[in-house]
Tab-separated table of C-alpha atoms and ligand atoms in Angstrom:
chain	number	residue	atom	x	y	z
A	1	UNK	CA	36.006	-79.092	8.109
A	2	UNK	CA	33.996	-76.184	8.477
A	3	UNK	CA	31.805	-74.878	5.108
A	4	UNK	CA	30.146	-71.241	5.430
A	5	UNK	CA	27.163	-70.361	3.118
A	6	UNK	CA	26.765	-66.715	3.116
A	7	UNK	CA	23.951	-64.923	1.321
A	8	UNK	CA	21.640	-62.216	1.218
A	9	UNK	CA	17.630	-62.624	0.303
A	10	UNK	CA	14.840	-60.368	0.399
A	11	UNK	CA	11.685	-62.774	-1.159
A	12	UNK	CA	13.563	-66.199	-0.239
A	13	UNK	CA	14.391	-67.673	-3.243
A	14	UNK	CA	18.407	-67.430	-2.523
A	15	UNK	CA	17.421	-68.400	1.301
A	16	UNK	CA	16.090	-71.792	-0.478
A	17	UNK	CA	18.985	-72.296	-2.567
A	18	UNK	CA	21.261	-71.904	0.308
A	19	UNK	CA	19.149	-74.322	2.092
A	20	UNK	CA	19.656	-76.413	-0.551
A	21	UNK	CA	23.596	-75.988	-0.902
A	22	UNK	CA	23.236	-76.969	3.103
A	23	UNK	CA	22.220	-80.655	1.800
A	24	UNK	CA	24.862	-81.106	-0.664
A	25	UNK	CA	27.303	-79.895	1.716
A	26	UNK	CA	26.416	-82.305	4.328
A	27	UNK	CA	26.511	-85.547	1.675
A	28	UNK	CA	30.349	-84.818	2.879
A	29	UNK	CA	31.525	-86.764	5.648
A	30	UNK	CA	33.147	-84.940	8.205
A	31	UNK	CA	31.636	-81.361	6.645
A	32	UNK	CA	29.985	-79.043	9.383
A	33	UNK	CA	27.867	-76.517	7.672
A	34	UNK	CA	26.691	-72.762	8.897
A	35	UNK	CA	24.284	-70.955	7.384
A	36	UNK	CA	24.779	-67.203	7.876
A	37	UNK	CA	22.934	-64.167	6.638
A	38	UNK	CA	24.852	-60.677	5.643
A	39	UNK	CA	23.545	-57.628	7.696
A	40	UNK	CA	20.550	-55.704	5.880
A	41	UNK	CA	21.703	-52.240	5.104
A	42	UNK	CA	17.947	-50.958	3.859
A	43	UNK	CA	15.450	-49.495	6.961
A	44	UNK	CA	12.066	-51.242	7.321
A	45	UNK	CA	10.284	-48.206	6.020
A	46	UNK	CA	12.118	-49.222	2.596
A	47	UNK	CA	12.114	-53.232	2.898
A	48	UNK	CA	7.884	-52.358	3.680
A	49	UNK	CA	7.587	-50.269	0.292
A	50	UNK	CA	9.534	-53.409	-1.741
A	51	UNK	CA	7.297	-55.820	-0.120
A	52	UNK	CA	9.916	-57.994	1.511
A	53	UNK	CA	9.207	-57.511	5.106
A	54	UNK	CA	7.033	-60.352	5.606
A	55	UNK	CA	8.972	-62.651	2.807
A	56	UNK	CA	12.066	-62.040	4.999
A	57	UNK	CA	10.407	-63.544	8.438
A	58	UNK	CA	10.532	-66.774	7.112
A	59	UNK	CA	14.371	-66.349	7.483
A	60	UNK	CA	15.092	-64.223	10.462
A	61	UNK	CA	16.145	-66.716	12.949
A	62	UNK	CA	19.478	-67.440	10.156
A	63	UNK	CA	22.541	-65.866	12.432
A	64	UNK	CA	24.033	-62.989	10.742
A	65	UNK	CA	27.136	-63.051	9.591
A	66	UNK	CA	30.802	-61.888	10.787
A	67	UNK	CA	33.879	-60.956	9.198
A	68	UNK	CA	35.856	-62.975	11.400
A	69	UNK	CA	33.500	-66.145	10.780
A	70	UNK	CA	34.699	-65.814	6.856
A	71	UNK	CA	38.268	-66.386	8.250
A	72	UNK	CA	37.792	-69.798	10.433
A	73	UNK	CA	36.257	-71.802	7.473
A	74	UNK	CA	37.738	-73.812	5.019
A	75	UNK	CA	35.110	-73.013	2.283
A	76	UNK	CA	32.792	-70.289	1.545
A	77	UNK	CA	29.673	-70.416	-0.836
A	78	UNK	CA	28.155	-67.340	-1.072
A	79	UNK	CA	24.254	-66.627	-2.092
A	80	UNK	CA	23.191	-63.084	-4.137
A	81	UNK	CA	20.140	-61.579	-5.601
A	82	UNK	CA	20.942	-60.252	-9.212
A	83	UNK	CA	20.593	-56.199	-8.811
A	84	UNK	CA	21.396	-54.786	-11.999
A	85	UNK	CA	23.541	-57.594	-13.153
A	86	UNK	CA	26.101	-57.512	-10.301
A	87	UNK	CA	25.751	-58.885	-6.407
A	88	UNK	CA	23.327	-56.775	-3.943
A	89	UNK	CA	24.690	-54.144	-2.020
A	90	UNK	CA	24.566	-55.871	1.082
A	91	UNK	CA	26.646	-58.351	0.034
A	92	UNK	CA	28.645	-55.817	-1.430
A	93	UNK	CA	28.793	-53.787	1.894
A	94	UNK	CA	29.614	-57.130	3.778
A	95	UNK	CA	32.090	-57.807	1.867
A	96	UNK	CA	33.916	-54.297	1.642
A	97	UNK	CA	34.561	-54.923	5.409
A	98	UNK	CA	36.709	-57.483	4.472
A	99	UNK	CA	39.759	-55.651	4.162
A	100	UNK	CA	41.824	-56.901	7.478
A	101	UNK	CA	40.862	-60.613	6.606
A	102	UNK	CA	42.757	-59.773	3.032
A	103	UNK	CA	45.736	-57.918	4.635
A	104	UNK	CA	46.380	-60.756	6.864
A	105	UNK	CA	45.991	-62.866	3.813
A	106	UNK	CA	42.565	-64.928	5.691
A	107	UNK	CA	41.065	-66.171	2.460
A	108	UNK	CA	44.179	-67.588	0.591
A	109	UNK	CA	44.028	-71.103	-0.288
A	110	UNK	CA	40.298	-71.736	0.819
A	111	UNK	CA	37.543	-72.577	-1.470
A	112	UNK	CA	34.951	-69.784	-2.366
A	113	UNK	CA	32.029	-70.673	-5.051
A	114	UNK	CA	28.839	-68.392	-6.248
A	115	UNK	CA	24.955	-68.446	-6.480
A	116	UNK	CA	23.000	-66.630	-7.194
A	117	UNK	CA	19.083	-65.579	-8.261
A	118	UNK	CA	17.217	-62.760	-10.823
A	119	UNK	CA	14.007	-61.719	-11.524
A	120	UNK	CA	14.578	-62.701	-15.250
A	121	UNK	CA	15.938	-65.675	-17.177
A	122	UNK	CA	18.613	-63.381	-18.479
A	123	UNK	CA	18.595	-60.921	-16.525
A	124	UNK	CA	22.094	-61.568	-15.011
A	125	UNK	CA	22.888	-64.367	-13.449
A	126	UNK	CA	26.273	-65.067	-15.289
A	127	UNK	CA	28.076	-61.748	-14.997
A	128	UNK	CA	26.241	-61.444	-11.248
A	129	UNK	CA	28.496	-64.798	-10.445
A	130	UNK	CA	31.505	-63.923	-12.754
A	131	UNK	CA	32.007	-60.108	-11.283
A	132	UNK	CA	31.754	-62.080	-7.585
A	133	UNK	CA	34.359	-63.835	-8.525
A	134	UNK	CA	36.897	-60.892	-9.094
A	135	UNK	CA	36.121	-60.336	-5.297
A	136	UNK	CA	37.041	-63.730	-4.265
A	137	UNK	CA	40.473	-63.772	-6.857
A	138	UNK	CA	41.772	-60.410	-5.204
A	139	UNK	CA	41.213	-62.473	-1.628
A	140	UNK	CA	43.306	-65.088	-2.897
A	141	UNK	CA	40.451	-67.368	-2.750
A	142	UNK	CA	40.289	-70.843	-5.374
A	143	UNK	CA	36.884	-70.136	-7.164
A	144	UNK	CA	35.014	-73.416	-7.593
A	145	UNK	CA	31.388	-72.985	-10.090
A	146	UNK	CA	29.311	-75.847	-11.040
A	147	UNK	CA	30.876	-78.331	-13.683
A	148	UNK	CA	29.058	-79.911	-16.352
A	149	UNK	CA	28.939	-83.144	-14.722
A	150	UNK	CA	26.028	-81.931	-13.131
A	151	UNK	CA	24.721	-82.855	-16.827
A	152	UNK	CA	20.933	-81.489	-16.089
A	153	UNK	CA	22.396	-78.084	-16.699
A	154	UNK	CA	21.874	-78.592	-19.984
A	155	UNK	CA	18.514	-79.562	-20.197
A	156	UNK	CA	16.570	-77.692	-22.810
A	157	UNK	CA	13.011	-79.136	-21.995
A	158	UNK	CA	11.823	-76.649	-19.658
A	159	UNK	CA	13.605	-73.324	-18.289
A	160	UNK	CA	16.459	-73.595	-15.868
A	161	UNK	CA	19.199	-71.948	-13.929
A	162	UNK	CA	22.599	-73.137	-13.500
A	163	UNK	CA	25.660	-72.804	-15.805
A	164	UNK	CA	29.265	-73.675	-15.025
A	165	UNK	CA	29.783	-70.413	-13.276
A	166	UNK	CA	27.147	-71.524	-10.733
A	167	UNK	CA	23.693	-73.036	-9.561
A	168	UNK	CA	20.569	-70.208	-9.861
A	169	UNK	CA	16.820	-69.855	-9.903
A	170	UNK	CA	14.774	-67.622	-11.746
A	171	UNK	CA	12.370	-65.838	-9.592
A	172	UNK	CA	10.065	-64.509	-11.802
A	173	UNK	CA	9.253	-60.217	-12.056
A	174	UNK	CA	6.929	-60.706	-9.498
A	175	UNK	CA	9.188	-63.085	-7.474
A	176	UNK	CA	6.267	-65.711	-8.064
A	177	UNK	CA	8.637	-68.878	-9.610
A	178	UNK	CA	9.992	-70.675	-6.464
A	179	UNK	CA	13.043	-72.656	-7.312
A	180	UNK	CA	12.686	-75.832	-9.565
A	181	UNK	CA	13.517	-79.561	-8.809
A	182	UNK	CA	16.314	-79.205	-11.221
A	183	UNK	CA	17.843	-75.835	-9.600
A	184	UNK	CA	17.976	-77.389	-6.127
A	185	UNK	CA	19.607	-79.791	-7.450
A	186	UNK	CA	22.226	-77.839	-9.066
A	187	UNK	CA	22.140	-76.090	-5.463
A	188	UNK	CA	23.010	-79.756	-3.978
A	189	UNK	CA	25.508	-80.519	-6.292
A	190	UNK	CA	27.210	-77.165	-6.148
A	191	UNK	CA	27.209	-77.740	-2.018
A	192	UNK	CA	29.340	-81.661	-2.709
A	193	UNK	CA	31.321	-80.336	-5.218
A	194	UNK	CA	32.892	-77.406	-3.195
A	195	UNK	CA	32.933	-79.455	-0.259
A	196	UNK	CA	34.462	-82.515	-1.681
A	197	UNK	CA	37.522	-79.957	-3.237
A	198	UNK	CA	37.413	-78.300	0.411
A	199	UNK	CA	38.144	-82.037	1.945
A	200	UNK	CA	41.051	-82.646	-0.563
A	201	UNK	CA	43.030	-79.414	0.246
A	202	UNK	CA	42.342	-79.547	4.016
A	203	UNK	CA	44.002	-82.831	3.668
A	204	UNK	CA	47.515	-81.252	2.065
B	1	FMN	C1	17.143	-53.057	-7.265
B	1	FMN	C2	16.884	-54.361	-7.940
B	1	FMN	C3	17.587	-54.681	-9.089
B	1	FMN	C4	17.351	-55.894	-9.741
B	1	FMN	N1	18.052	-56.172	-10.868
B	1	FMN	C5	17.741	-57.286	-11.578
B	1	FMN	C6	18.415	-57.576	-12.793
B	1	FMN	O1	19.329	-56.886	-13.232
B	1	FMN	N2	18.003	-58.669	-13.490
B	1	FMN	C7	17.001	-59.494	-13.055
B	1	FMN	O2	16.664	-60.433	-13.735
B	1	FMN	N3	16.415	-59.283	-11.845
B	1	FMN	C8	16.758	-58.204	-11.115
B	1	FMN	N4	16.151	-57.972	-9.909
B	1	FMN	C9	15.272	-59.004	-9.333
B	1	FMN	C10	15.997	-59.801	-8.236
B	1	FMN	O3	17.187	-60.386	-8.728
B	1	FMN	C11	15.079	-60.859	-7.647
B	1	FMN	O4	14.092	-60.185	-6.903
B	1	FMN	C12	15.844	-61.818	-6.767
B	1	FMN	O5	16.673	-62.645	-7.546
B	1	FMN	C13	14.961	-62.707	-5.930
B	1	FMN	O6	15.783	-63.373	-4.998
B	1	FMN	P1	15.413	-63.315	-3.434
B	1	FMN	O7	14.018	-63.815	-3.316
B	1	FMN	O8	16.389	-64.244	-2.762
B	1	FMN	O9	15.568	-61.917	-2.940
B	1	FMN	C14	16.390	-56.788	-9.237
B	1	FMN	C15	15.699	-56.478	-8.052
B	1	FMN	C16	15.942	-55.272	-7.414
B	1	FMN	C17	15.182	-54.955	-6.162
């Protein structure tokens, strides 16, 4: 059973959350997991001026991503940025290359979930993982999100990301909050949860 985990991240804190949806996935037996990046779509001249060039070295040597690779897995969890309260043009651009994987009907049936990342603790992060999922509905795609038996998603003690749409991380304005215990663990759970549903239907 193959499980993709697509994202796009320009200071790293979605690259750790995927790294961290790579755990849960593997607590799975019988799950193979690939990590895959979308294509940047800004020139270096810009990524210099947002200071993200260096930030995004630490990830370089993750594959990118191709259509066809969306259509030989049997689950897809896919990593954004919050830009404005709706996925990252990259991901958006990936993704509107998708359109022979939905005429052939690629995506039907297989299991597609959301995380995602903003600068602010509500700056986004619901309707960034809820307007995804429109996306993954018009590919015919079962949308899986983070239930509330991952009960430390309603911890009130200290400020955290996840909600049942999804695990999260607040990054901070200055991108200067790296994930928290409790987020990566939302991340993990996120990665068994989709996985384990993934399993079942592979199974029919
Ligand atoms: C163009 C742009 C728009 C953004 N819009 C939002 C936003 O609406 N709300 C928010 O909280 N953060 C916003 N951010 C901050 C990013 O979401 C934040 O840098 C990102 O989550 C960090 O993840 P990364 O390190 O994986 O890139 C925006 C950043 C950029 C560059």
């Amino acid at each position: 059973m193959k499980v993709l985990i697509v994202y796009y991240s320009m200071y790293g804190h979605i690259n750790r959350l995927a790294e961290a949806v790579a755990e849960g996935v593997k607590k799975v037996a019988g799950a193979e997991v690939q990590l895959r990046r979308v294509p940047e779509t800004l020139s270096d001249e810009v990524l210099q001026k947002m200071g993200a060039l260096e930030a995004k070295k630490a990830f370089a040597d993750v594959p990118v991503c191709t259509v066809e690779e969306l259509g030989s897995a049997d689950a897809i969890l896919f990593g954004t940025p919050t830009r404005f309260g709706n996925m990252c043009g990259q991901m958006r651009q990936f993704l509107d290359a998708t359109g022979q994987l939905w005429a052939k009907g690629a995506l039907v049936g297989k299991v597609g979930s959301v995380f995602t990342s903003s600068a602010t603790q509500h700056g986004g992060q619901e309707s960034t993982i809820l307007s995804f999922h429109i996306t993954l509905l018009h590919h015919g795609m079962i949308v899986v999100g983070l239930p509330y038996t991952f009960q430390d998603q309603m911890r009130i003690d200290e400020v955290t990301g996840g909600s049942p749409y999804g695990s999260s991380t607040i990054a901070g304005t200055k991108g200067e909050r790296l994930p928290s215990e409790n987020e990566l663990a939302a991340a993990r759970f996120q990665g068994k949860h989709v996985t384990t549903i993934a399993a079942k239907l592979v199974k029919l």
